[in-house]
XYZ file of C-alpha atoms in Angstrom:
571
model
C -165.335 84.547 -2.123
C -164.228 88.031 -3.185
C -165.004 90.695 -0.568
C -163.024 93.513 -2.207
C -166.071 95.558 -3.217
C -167.680 95.093 0.190
C -164.507 96.210 1.930
C -164.006 99.237 -0.318
C -167.607 100.398 -0.053
C -167.552 100.015 3.718
C -164.310 101.992 3.989
C -165.747 104.685 1.729
C -168.808 105.099 3.935
C -166.723 105.034 7.101
C -164.508 107.835 5.849
C -167.562 109.808 4.767
C -168.845 109.720 8.368
C -165.600 111.344 9.560
C -166.848 114.806 8.591
C -169.700 114.860 11.110
C -169.518 116.188 14.641
C -170.014 113.355 17.113
C -172.756 114.630 19.410
C -174.852 116.234 16.679
C -174.793 113.438 14.115
C -175.300 110.860 16.823
C -178.353 112.804 17.970
C -179.832 112.916 14.463
C -179.375 109.168 14.063
C -180.971 108.615 17.487
C -183.927 110.732 16.392
C -184.354 108.610 13.270
C -184.325 105.500 15.478
C -187.367 106.829 17.355
C -189.166 107.430 14.061
C -189.060 103.795 12.926
C -192.215 102.858 14.831
C -194.137 106.145 14.665
C -193.932 106.816 10.926
C -192.092 110.142 11.109
C -189.031 111.041 8.981
C -190.420 108.904 6.162
C -188.261 110.667 3.572
C -185.112 109.273 5.175
C -186.355 105.962 6.556
C -188.330 104.850 3.491
C -185.072 104.636 1.563
C -183.494 102.214 4.046
C -183.938 98.463 3.658
C -183.461 97.724 7.366
C -183.632 101.008 9.300
C -182.645 99.777 12.761
C -179.651 97.804 11.567
C -178.488 100.493 9.127
C -178.809 103.367 11.604
C -176.808 101.413 14.159
C -174.250 100.694 11.464
C -173.903 104.389 10.571
C -173.555 105.338 14.236
C -170.975 102.594 14.724
C -168.952 103.854 11.758
C -169.171 107.415 13.089
C -167.653 106.315 16.388
C -164.993 104.165 14.709
C -163.285 106.942 12.760
C -161.700 110.119 14.087
C -163.244 113.419 13.050
C -161.560 114.934 10.000
C -162.116 118.414 11.431
C -165.090 119.365 9.249
C -167.435 119.208 12.282
C -170.614 119.183 10.180
C -173.615 119.053 12.495
C -176.102 117.388 10.136
C -176.408 115.645 6.797
C -177.752 117.418 3.710
C -180.262 115.862 1.315
C -177.367 115.109 -1.020
C -175.407 113.526 1.837
C -178.313 111.248 2.705
C -178.780 110.140 -0.900
C -175.087 109.288 -1.046
C -175.255 107.362 2.240
C -178.325 105.410 1.117
C -176.726 104.395 -2.180
C -173.623 103.037 -0.464
C -175.779 101.186 2.067
C -177.627 99.556 -0.821
C -174.342 98.502 -2.410
C -173.166 97.072 0.910
C -176.385 95.078 1.283
C -175.938 93.596 -2.183
C -172.360 92.600 -1.413
C -173.421 90.894 1.824
C -175.962 88.811 -0.088
C -173.223 87.881 -2.565
C -171.333 86.250 0.295
C -173.760 83.353 -0.083
C -173.233 82.961 -3.825
C -171.418 79.783 -4.929
C -167.791 80.088 -6.024
C -168.568 78.235 -9.234
C -171.896 77.918 -11.000
C -171.534 74.147 -11.300
C -171.432 73.922 -7.481
C -175.165 74.772 -7.283
C -176.727 71.531 -6.097
C -180.018 70.893 -4.333
C -178.116 70.483 -1.060
C -176.329 73.809 -1.622
C -179.692 75.492 -2.238
C -181.110 73.991 0.954
C -178.167 75.074 3.064
C -178.204 78.580 1.588
C -181.965 78.972 2.046
C -181.439 78.246 5.737
C -178.112 80.009 6.351
C -178.774 83.265 4.493
C -182.075 84.375 6.131
C -180.829 83.278 9.556
C -177.605 85.230 9.075
C -179.363 88.354 7.766
C -182.158 88.332 10.360
C -179.611 87.928 13.156
C -178.048 91.254 12.155
C -181.104 92.977 10.671
C -183.386 92.640 13.672
C -182.762 94.365 16.956
C -184.231 93.023 20.194
C -187.961 92.931 19.424
C -189.397 93.280 22.903
C -190.484 95.959 25.352
C -188.392 97.444 28.113
C -190.658 96.089 30.866
C -189.937 92.576 29.585
C -186.181 93.132 29.688
C -186.345 94.695 33.167
C -188.432 91.791 34.447
C -185.976 89.268 33.013
C -182.921 91.045 34.432
C -184.512 91.198 37.888
C -185.650 87.577 37.787
C -182.455 86.047 36.430
C -179.674 88.114 37.985
C -180.957 89.159 41.421
C -180.296 85.610 42.759
C -176.701 86.120 41.513
C -176.118 89.347 43.471
C -173.447 87.733 45.630
C -171.344 87.082 42.509
C -172.095 90.525 41.058
C -171.269 92.257 44.345
C -167.860 90.598 44.580
C -167.035 91.655 41.008
C -168.018 95.332 41.120
C -169.500 96.190 44.535
C -172.921 96.656 42.934
C -176.124 94.643 42.720
C -178.714 94.054 40.015
C -180.997 96.707 41.469
C -178.226 99.339 41.137
C -177.857 98.688 37.415
C -181.611 98.921 36.903
C -181.816 102.102 38.967
C -179.134 103.593 36.712
C -181.319 102.776 33.721
C -184.450 104.192 35.361
C -182.663 107.448 36.207
C -181.321 107.712 32.663
C -184.680 106.914 31.067
C -186.584 109.429 33.229
C -183.886 112.057 32.512
C -184.347 111.637 28.754
C -188.150 111.539 28.995
C -188.208 114.750 31.052
C -185.931 116.397 28.508
C -188.278 115.421 25.696
C -191.353 116.636 27.595
C -189.785 119.990 28.474
C -188.390 120.696 25.013
C -191.658 119.654 23.340
C -193.942 121.636 25.641
C -192.080 123.850 28.131
C -195.378 125.389 29.271
C -196.499 122.015 30.590
C -193.123 120.657 31.720
C -190.721 123.396 32.904
C -187.270 123.503 31.329
C -184.285 122.719 33.503
C -182.522 125.894 34.625
C -179.295 124.855 32.915
C -180.781 123.204 29.830
C -178.702 125.342 27.446
C -175.490 123.835 28.893
C -176.271 120.567 27.107
C -176.034 121.927 23.558
C -173.283 123.793 21.758
C -175.782 125.240 19.290
C -177.286 128.643 19.838
C -180.042 130.525 18.100
C -179.678 134.278 18.346
C -181.808 137.209 17.266
C -181.562 138.698 13.786
C -181.015 142.444 13.814
C -182.928 143.003 10.566
C -185.912 140.879 11.634
C -189.060 142.414 13.153
C -189.103 142.561 16.944
C -192.121 140.225 17.048
C -190.186 137.569 15.131
C -187.156 137.813 17.417
C -189.426 137.662 20.437
C -191.044 134.495 19.070
C -187.632 132.975 18.443
C -186.420 133.768 21.936
C -189.570 132.481 23.659
C -189.319 129.190 21.743
C -185.553 128.945 21.788
C -185.416 125.601 23.580
C -187.787 123.942 21.124
C -185.907 125.301 18.101
C -182.584 124.080 19.483
C -184.137 120.680 20.193
C -185.246 120.414 16.557
C -181.800 121.420 15.302
C -179.935 119.331 17.889
C -182.144 116.374 18.964
C -179.168 114.845 20.750
C -179.711 117.345 23.581
C -182.404 114.992 24.850
C -179.839 112.211 25.320
C -176.959 114.137 26.964
C -176.169 114.030 30.643
C -173.489 114.462 33.261
C -172.833 111.631 35.725
C -174.129 113.815 38.550
C -177.499 114.051 36.761
C -178.090 110.355 37.374
C -176.851 110.296 40.973
C -180.276 110.350 42.624
C -182.983 108.090 44.047
C -180.401 106.314 46.195
C -177.757 105.872 43.483
C -174.452 107.520 44.414
C -172.127 109.327 42.010
C -169.504 106.652 42.621
C -172.007 103.963 41.608
C -172.986 105.933 38.504
C -169.364 106.199 37.422
C -168.756 102.506 38.061
C -171.738 101.529 35.922
C -170.708 103.995 33.218
C -167.310 102.320 33.062
C -169.071 99.185 31.783
C -171.326 100.991 29.330
C -169.503 103.834 27.583
C -167.280 104.094 24.525
C -165.466 107.001 22.883
C -164.977 108.063 19.297
C -161.707 107.050 17.711
C -160.169 104.965 14.951
C -161.016 101.270 15.294
C -161.382 98.167 13.129
C -165.182 98.237 12.985
C -166.103 98.143 9.299
C -168.955 95.716 8.535
C -172.382 95.635 10.100
C -171.730 91.966 10.839
C -168.754 92.982 12.975
C -168.902 93.911 16.655
C -170.587 97.326 16.722
C -169.281 99.392 19.669
C -172.791 100.685 20.399
C -174.247 97.232 20.975
C -172.232 96.526 24.096
C -171.514 100.160 25.028
C -174.505 102.306 23.958
C -173.366 105.415 25.846
C -170.788 107.716 24.249
C -168.366 109.856 26.219
C -168.042 113.209 24.467
C -164.983 115.404 24.259
C -166.571 117.968 26.583
C -166.841 115.367 29.359
C -170.587 114.823 28.993
C -172.172 111.534 27.976
C -174.748 110.815 25.306
C -176.858 107.675 25.026
C -177.675 106.465 21.527
C -180.834 104.506 22.406
C -182.124 104.173 25.960
C -183.520 100.644 25.670
C -180.206 99.348 24.331
C -178.721 100.244 27.736
C -180.888 97.511 29.264
C -179.520 94.921 26.852
C -175.980 96.114 27.504
C -176.589 95.786 31.257
C -177.858 92.274 30.602
C -174.636 91.453 28.752
C -172.489 92.910 31.540
C -174.271 90.879 34.201
C -174.151 87.766 32.012
C -170.388 88.141 31.625
C -169.863 88.666 35.359
C -171.991 85.637 36.220
C -170.120 83.359 33.812
C -166.723 84.047 35.344
C -166.331 80.440 36.494
C -168.056 77.107 35.999
C -169.908 77.177 39.333
C -171.499 80.575 38.783
C -172.160 79.678 35.145
C -174.070 76.595 36.262
C -176.042 78.624 38.801
C -176.940 81.176 36.137
C -178.160 78.478 33.764
C -180.394 77.087 36.513
C -181.864 80.505 37.328
C -182.530 81.210 33.648
C -184.435 77.972 33.171
C -186.380 78.344 36.399
C -187.241 81.970 35.622
C -188.585 81.079 32.180
C -190.742 78.242 33.490
C -192.164 80.448 36.253
C -193.016 83.207 33.784
C -194.807 80.731 31.510
C -196.851 79.418 34.435
C -197.689 82.941 35.586
C -198.750 84.053 32.098
C -201.082 81.127 31.443
C -202.491 81.220 34.975
C -203.611 84.795 34.359
C -204.907 83.980 30.885
C -206.918 80.830 31.647
C -208.004 81.836 35.150
C -208.860 79.751 38.178
C -210.009 76.674 36.241
C -206.529 75.935 34.926
C -204.539 73.012 36.345
C -200.756 73.294 36.011
C -197.896 70.898 36.729
C -194.333 72.233 36.651
C -191.261 70.010 36.724
C -193.165 66.736 36.409
C -191.762 63.344 35.410
C -192.835 60.941 32.686
C -191.120 57.537 32.609
C -188.396 58.971 34.883
C -187.725 61.802 32.405
C -188.129 65.372 33.612
C -190.571 67.554 31.680
C -191.220 71.270 32.104
C -194.866 72.390 32.175
C -198.157 70.558 31.653
C -201.371 72.556 31.617
C -205.028 71.477 31.580
C -207.948 73.777 30.878
C -211.545 73.125 29.894
C -210.841 69.800 28.165
C -207.610 70.934 26.519
C -204.063 69.851 27.319
C -200.983 71.973 26.671
C -197.526 70.406 26.798
C -194.945 73.185 27.163
C -191.169 72.834 27.063
C -189.078 75.874 28.041
C -185.569 76.469 26.710
C -183.393 79.355 27.924
C -180.765 78.596 25.277
C -178.486 81.344 23.912
C -177.913 81.080 20.154
C -174.508 81.842 18.761
C -173.729 84.420 16.107
C -173.945 82.733 12.678
C -170.931 82.532 10.359
C -170.811 84.210 6.966
C -169.560 81.061 5.254
C -172.618 79.052 4.150
C -171.432 75.611 5.284
C -170.068 76.794 8.628
C -173.190 78.893 9.182
C -175.500 75.975 8.375
C -173.651 73.605 10.709
C -173.700 76.060 13.625
C -177.372 76.925 13.072
C -178.342 73.253 12.997
C -176.293 72.529 16.105
C -177.990 75.348 18.027
C -181.401 74.274 16.738
C -180.876 70.630 17.747
C -179.700 71.589 21.230
C -182.702 73.820 21.853
C -185.827 73.340 19.739
C -184.814 69.857 18.594
C -184.275 68.646 22.149
C -187.487 70.304 23.332
C -189.402 68.548 20.558
C -188.128 65.175 21.771
C -189.581 66.062 25.181
C -192.885 67.068 23.606
C -192.984 63.927 21.515
C -192.497 61.809 24.620
C -195.915 63.008 25.793
C -197.470 62.988 22.335
C -196.486 59.349 21.822
C -198.298 58.466 25.051
C -201.355 60.301 23.751
C -201.140 58.480 20.405
C -201.040 55.102 22.180
C -204.469 55.691 23.661
C -203.381 54.009 26.910
C -203.791 55.964 30.179
C -200.490 57.047 31.707
C -199.235 58.693 34.878
C -197.181 61.800 35.530
C -195.203 61.921 38.767
C -193.204 64.275 40.934
C -189.490 63.951 41.669
C -190.160 61.532 44.531
C -192.185 59.241 42.300
C -195.591 60.172 43.697
C -198.377 60.142 41.123
C -199.600 63.648 40.329
C -202.229 62.782 37.748
C -203.401 59.909 35.576
C -204.094 61.054 32.029
C -206.558 59.290 29.748
C -205.748 60.212 26.119
C -209.378 59.803 25.080
C -210.281 62.736 27.357
C -208.198 65.068 25.185
C -208.580 63.494 21.742
C -207.484 66.160 19.248
C -207.306 68.741 22.006
C -203.637 68.290 22.916
C -201.207 71.052 21.900
C -197.423 71.215 22.074
C -195.481 74.425 22.658
C -191.746 75.107 22.757
C -191.005 78.426 24.446
C -187.521 79.914 23.977
C -185.837 82.794 25.722
C -184.343 83.831 22.366
C -185.635 83.554 18.807
C -184.127 81.474 16.025
C -185.818 83.542 13.309
C -186.978 81.851 10.120
C -186.042 78.306 11.145
C -188.219 78.652 14.240
C -191.138 80.173 12.360
C -191.006 77.335 9.812
C -189.895 74.198 11.634
C -189.916 72.083 8.475
C -186.318 73.138 7.763
C -184.933 70.873 10.503
C -187.732 69.016 12.295
C -188.771 65.671 10.836
C -192.321 64.928 11.907
C -193.633 61.371 11.744
C -196.925 60.743 10.020
C -199.815 61.371 12.374
C -197.805 63.727 14.584
C -198.085 67.514 14.563
C -195.627 70.377 14.538
C -195.300 72.128 17.900
C -195.564 75.892 18.115
C -192.062 77.215 18.799
C -192.149 80.790 20.056
C -189.962 83.177 21.998
C -191.431 83.974 25.421
C -191.537 87.734 24.834
C -193.612 87.204 21.668
C -195.895 84.780 23.485
C -196.415 87.211 26.350
C -197.215 90.161 24.100
C -199.649 88.016 22.088
C -201.475 86.741 25.184
C -201.591 90.162 26.883
C -202.971 91.747 23.726
C -205.691 89.085 23.541
C -206.556 89.814 27.173
C -206.540 93.583 26.625
C -208.864 93.180 23.640
C -211.192 90.852 25.608
C -210.499 87.948 23.250
C -211.243 84.592 24.837
C -208.864 81.629 25.204
C -210.814 79.896 22.413
C -209.265 82.406 19.994
C -205.804 81.312 21.147
C -206.729 77.662 20.620
C -208.010 78.440 17.108
C -204.680 80.150 16.449
C -202.730 77.061 17.545
C -204.772 74.882 15.180
C -204.167 77.292 12.317
C -200.484 77.711 13.148
C -199.690 74.044 12.469
C -200.643 74.466 8.802
C -198.072 77.208 8.127
C -194.976 75.011 8.361
C -193.441 74.325 4.980
C -194.751 77.438 3.230
C -194.212 80.475 5.443
C -191.434 83.079 5.223
C -190.869 85.340 8.212
C -188.260 85.934 10.887
C -190.676 87.462 13.385
C -193.452 85.437 15.008
C -195.037 88.729 16.040
C -195.951 89.363 12.401
C -197.911 86.105 12.292
C -199.650 86.702 15.621
C -200.495 90.272 14.639
C -201.871 89.228 11.252
C -204.118 86.628 12.884
C -205.526 89.137 15.375
C -206.309 91.658 12.621
C -207.792 89.014 10.319
C -205.140 89.409 7.624
C -204.144 85.779 8.226
C -207.067 83.381 7.986
C -207.457 79.618 8.255
C -208.079 79.513 4.508
C -204.765 81.237 3.769
C -202.875 79.032 6.225
C -204.302 75.827 4.763
C -203.500 76.807 1.177
C -200.361 75.677 -0.634
C -199.246 79.248 -1.331
C -195.977 80.653 -0.014
C -197.042 83.056 2.743
C -195.093 86.203 3.571
C -195.860 88.988 6.017
C -195.572 92.745 6.088
C -193.438 93.992 9.020
C -196.359 96.281 9.863
C -198.431 93.203 10.727
C -196.907 93.462 14.213
C -197.854 97.146 14.603
C -200.975 96.124 16.493
C -198.781 95.342 19.484
C -197.136 98.778 19.474
C -200.611 100.325 19.259
C -201.734 98.273 22.240
C -198.557 99.159 24.147
C -199.271 102.873 23.736
C -202.712 102.274 25.253
C -201.400 99.959 27.961
C -200.257 96.383 27.363
C -200.814 94.991 30.837
C -197.217 94.267 31.819
C -196.503 93.924 35.489
C -195.062 97.297 36.624
C -195.768 98.813 33.197
C -194.159 102.237 32.850
C -196.224 105.367 32.290
C -199.450 103.368 32.442
C -201.436 106.247 33.944
C -200.085 108.666 31.342
C -200.898 106.227 28.540
C -204.476 105.978 29.664
C -205.100 109.668 30.280
C -203.087 110.874 27.260
C -201.153 113.463 29.282
C -197.714 112.482 27.963
C -196.253 112.320 24.468
C -194.208 109.193 23.758
C -191.806 109.457 20.844
């Protein structure tokens, strides 16, 4: 495969980014990131094919090339058009990576492998973490707090310290936004001007009233011209609420990068901002590119620390699995109420199963998998083999566990589930749940298209049904939105019935699009049961962002009071 054009175009764009001043251009790109979900900056974002991925790519290139001395503080309209055109060319060249070397090599098997490898590869890099910060915080606390002895030995910190760092950073940025947007409501910091190198002065020829207006709104004007001011801080700014300056600096050492020449060139390469989303500026200040990414970087740091040896790695795996099962039980307990009967860690024919749930004549068999998928290869065959291996180890294995129960149900013969000691927990008569048994596979991470449409890898025997494979964060948001909208569990059951029909003719990498479309009525049973290829608009999932701005119902949800009384602007 010839990657010459891809390499040249990527180098061209990287060198183009060298003319921009770090803190200012980084701030503009951060601003555009915030506009993806709220519809602002449509002139710039509408021209991008995958805004989140492409903005991260531009920021990564900016940090991977030394400044050429031009120190431009923003892009012009002509600059943006030029950037967009090169990004389009780069996208085309990445798709070409999956083209066959010779036309005669196009076989049915090649088509199948490519149709699986290409969308999985592209969605892996196109989609950022599609969840809410409360979900990430909850997971970090639940998984890594039991590992604090390992974390403490490695860096003299604990999980709570890392999360407090994030909370201090997030509240710092939110206060900055509030004060710059409406200084009459939220007073400006006394030294706010120290965080920007831009200045807006009076114009001698202008009327006094105009200069007075400019001066009284100086902070807001500077914020518009230099949105990165919201994201800048000194280490001492975060040393509060029980977090010492020494602890802040230690945590920063894990999370910051600096601008300089590096090998980063392709968006499928290791972007410095993914693992280190905070940039150390030449003036000694720091600037975060995206606040929520700090949580994911913290997660990666703690993961790395806790996998230092085989013993701690094994402990971590246990905590991950246990955490996921507990969260599933908690979610469905709240959803179905007091009439639900739940068994966790039960045994069937001496085989351990995860969660079994009974409610109002329905049975839900749930298998939880906290499996971490690997980054897919660019080469089609290698990518396909790795994707299938990951799928078989996670969803494929979970389906075998589901099928173990389903086969008992198909037999029609009553069977027992037991605890670890062999005591009978419940005797199940299949006729009591005829047609009312559902099978769910809940992952910690998403597999994208091959999870949405299980027909790519799962072979289902005649008379058996596809399970619903879903990432926990998507499941939680779906259930909480149903609860917030006063939609009964029967709606969820109708969804599960409908969902089985989609396999084999659905194209999507985000289960949230499907769930959102069903809630809004854009996806109906009639559509699902048709033979048409079904695709979804990314905006189908917007209903969840709308609900989040009103209050989703997360445990310890941030700014819940402000969301409900409308006193705070969230951007």
